[in-house]
Tab-separated table of C-alpha atoms in Angstrom:
chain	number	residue	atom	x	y	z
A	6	UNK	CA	-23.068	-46.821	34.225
A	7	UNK	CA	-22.009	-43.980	32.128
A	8	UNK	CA	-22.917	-43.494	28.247
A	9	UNK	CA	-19.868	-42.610	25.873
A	10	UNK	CA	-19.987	-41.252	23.088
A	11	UNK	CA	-18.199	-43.245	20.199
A	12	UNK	CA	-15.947	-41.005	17.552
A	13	UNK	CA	-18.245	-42.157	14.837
A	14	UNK	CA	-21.407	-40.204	16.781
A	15	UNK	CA	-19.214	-37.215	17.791
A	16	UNK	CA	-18.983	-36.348	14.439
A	17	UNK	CA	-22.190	-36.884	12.849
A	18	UNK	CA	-23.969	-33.621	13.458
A	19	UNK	CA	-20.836	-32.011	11.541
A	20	UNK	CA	-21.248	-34.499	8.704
A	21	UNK	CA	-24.555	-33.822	8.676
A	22	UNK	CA	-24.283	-29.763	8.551
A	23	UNK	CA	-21.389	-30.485	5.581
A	24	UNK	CA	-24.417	-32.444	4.059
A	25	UNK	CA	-27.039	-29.830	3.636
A	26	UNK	CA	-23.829	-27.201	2.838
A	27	UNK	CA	-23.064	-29.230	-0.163
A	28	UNK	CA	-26.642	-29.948	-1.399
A	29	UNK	CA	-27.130	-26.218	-1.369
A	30	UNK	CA	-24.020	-25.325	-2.618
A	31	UNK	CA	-24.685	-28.141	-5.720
A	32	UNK	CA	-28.017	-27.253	-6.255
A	33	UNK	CA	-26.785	-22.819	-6.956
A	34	UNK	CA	-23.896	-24.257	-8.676
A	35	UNK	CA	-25.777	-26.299	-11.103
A	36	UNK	CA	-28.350	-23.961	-11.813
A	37	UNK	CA	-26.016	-21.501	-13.013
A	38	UNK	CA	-24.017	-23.959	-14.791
A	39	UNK	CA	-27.027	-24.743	-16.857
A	40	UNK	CA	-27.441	-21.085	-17.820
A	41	UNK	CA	-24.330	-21.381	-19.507
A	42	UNK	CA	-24.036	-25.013	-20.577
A	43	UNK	CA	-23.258	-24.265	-24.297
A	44	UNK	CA	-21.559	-21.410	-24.086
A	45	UNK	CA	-18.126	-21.557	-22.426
A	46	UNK	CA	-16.957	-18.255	-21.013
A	47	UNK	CA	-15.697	-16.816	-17.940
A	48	UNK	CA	-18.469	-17.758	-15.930
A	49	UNK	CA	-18.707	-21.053	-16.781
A	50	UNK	CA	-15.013	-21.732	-16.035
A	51	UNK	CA	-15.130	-20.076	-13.037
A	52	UNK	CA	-18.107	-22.377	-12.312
A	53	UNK	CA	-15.820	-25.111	-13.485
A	54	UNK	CA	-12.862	-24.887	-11.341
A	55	UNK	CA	-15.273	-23.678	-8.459
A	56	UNK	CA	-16.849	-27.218	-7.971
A	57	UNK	CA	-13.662	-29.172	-7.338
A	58	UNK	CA	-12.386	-26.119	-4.743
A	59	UNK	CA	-15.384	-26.711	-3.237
A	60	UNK	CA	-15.169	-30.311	-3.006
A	61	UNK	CA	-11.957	-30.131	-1.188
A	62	UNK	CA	-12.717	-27.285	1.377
A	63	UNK	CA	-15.407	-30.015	1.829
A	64	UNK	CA	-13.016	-32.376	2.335
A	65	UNK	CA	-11.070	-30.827	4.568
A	66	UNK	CA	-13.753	-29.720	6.792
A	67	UNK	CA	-15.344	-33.746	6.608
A	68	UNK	CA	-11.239	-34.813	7.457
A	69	UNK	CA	-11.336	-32.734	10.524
A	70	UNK	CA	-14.393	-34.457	11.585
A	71	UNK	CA	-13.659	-37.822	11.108
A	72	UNK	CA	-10.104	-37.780	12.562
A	73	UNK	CA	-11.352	-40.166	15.152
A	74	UNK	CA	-13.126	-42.639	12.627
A	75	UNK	CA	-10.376	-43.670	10.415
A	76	UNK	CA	-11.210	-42.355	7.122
A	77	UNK	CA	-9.005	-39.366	6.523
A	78	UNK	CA	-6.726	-41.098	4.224
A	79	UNK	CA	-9.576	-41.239	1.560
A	80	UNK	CA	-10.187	-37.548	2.012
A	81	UNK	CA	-6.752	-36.764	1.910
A	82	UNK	CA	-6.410	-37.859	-1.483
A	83	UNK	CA	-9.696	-36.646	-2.864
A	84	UNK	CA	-7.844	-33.498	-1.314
A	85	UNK	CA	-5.335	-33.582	-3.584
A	86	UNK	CA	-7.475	-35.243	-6.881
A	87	UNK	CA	-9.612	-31.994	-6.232
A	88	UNK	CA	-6.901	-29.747	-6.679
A	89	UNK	CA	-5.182	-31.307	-9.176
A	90	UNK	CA	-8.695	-31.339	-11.226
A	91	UNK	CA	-9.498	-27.968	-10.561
A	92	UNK	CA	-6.110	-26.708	-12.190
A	93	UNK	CA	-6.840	-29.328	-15.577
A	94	UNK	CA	-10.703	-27.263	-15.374
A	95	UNK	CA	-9.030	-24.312	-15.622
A	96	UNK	CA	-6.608	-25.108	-18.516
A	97	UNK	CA	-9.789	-27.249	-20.208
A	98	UNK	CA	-11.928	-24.476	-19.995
A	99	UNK	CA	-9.885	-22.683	-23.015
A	100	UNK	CA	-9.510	-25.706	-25.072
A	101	UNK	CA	-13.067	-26.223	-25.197
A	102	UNK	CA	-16.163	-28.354	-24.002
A	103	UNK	CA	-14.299	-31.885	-25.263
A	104	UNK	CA	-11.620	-31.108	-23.035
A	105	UNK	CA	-13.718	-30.331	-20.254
A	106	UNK	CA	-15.734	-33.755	-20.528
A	107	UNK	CA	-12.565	-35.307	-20.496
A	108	UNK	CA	-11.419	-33.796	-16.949
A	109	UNK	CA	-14.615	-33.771	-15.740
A	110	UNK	CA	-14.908	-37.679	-16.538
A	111	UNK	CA	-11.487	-38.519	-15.060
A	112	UNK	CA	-12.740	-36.594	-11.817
A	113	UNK	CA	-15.742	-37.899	-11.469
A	114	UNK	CA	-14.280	-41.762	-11.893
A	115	UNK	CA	-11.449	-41.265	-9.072
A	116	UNK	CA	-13.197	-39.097	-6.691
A	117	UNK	CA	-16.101	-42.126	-7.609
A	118	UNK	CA	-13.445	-44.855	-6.173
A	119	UNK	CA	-12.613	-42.995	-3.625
A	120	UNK	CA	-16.107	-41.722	-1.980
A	121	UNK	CA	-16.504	-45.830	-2.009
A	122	UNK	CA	-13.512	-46.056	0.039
A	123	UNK	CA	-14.692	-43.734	2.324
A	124	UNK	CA	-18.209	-44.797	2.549
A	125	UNK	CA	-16.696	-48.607	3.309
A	126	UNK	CA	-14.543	-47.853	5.352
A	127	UNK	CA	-17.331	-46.223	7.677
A	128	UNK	CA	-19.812	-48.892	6.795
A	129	UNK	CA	-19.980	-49.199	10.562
A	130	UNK	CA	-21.975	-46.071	10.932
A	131	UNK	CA	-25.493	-45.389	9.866
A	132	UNK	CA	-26.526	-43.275	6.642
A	133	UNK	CA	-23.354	-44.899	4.288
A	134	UNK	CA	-24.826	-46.281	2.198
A	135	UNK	CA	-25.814	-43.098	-0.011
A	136	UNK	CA	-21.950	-42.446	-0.225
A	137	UNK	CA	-21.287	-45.922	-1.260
A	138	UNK	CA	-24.056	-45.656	-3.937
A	139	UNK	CA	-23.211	-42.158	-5.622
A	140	UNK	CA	-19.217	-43.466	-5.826
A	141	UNK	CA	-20.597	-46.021	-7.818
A	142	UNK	CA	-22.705	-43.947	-9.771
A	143	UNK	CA	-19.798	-41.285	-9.954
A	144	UNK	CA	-17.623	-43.847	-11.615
A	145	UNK	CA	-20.599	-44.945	-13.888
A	146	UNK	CA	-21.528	-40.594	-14.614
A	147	UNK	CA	-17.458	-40.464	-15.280
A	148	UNK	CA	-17.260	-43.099	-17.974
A	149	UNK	CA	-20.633	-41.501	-19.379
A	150	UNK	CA	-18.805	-37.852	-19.805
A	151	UNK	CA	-15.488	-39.465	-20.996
A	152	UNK	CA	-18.005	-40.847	-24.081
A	153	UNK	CA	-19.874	-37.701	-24.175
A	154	UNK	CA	-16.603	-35.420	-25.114
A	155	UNK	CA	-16.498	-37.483	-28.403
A	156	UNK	CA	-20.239	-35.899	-29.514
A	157	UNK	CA	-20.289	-33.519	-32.088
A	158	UNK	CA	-21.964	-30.658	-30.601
A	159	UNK	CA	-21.055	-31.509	-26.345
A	160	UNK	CA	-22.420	-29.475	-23.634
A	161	UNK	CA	-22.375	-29.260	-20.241
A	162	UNK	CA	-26.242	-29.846	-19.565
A	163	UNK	CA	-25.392	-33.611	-18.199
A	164	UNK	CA	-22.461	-31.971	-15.683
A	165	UNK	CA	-25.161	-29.618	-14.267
A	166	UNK	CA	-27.156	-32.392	-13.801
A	167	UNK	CA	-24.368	-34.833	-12.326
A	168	UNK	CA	-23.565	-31.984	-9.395
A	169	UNK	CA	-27.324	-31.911	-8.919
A	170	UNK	CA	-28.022	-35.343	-8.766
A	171	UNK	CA	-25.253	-37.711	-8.278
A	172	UNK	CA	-22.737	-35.246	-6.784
A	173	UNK	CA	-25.288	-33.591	-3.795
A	174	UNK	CA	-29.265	-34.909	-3.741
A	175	UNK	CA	-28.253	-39.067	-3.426
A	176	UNK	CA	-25.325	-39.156	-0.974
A	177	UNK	CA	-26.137	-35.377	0.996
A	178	UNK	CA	-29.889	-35.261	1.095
A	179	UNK	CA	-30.427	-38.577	1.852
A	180	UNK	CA	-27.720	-38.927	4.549
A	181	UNK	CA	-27.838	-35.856	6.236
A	182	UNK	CA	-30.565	-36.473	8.093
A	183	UNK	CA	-29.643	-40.176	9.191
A	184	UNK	CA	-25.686	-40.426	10.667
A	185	UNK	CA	-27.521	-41.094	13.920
A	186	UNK	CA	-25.387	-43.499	16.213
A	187	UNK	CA	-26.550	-44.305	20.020
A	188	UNK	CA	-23.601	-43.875	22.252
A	189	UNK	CA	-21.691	-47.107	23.925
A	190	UNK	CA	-22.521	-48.173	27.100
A	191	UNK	CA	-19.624	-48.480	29.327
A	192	UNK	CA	-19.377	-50.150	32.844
A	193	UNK	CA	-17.737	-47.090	35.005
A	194	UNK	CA	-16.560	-48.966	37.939
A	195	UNK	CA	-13.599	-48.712	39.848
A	196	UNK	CA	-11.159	-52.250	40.308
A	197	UNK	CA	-11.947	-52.587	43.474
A	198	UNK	CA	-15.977	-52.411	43.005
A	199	UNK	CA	-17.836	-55.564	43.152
A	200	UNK	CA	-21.524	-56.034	41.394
């Protein structure tokens, strides 16, 4: 008997290492977005149109590693929902904080849906259910900031805090240790062997 690997546990230790990457990542980024959460200048455009670029080299990498499993055509459109919502950060950025809610919310809703797609459609491997959770919560975070852009004074405390939380420590932290699979055990035996 021989043990094979399945595709899912091939690529776990990469999912894992684009885990910890993106908690770190997150937790920089929203520090320094808090330094500048009602002020919006350079940096904190930059910072803006950083996360989603981010997200989708993050993306990419996680598509190359799941190939095998099935779920790039989730990642292939957060792909192309990061993009597109790092170009509306950009142009936000110098209408105001309002606008930037209003992107921000939009993202977080669809990227939301689709990290549940994702996460469901490899139910079958261990450590999912984080992803599953923060899409909901994304989707719950993006109606919040869609509501939030109608305040009279808005600020970008609560998108700090979304990257931190919702967007890296739930579906990274907690998963990265965990996409554990055992391998399948196949029955290597020529036609011709008997038991």
């Amino acid at each position: 008997m021989t043990t094979v690997e399945s595709p899912a546990a091939g690529n776990a230790p990469t999912l894992r290492n684009l885990y910890f990457v993106r908690f770190t990542f997150a937790v920089v980024w929203a520090v320094l977005l808090f330094a500048t959460r009602s002020y919006l200048g350079l940096l904190a455009i930059g910072l803006l149109v950083l996360y989603p670029l981010f997200d989708l080299g993050a993306a990419v990498a996680d598509a190359r590693a799941s190939r095998a499993t099935g779920a790039v055509l989730g990642l292939r459109a957060n792909i192309t929902i990061s993009l597109v919502a790092a170009v509306g950060l950009a142009f936000a950025g110098t209408v105001g904080i309002s606008a930037v809610l209003r992107w921000w919310g939009a993202w977080a809703i669809v990227t939301g849906l689709l990290q549940l797609i994702v996460g469901v459609g490899r139910r079958a491997m261990s450590g999912q259910w984080p992803m599953i959770l923060s899409g909901g919560l994304s989707v719950v975070a993006g109606v919040w900031f869609l509501l939030q852009a109608t305040a009279q004074d808005p600020e970008l405390t609560n998108v700090a805090g979304y990257a931190l939380l919702g967007g890296a420590l739930l579906p990274h932290l907690i998963s990265a240790p965990r996409p554990r699979h055992q391998g399948v055990r196949v029955n290597r035996r020529a036609p011709w062997q008997t038991r």
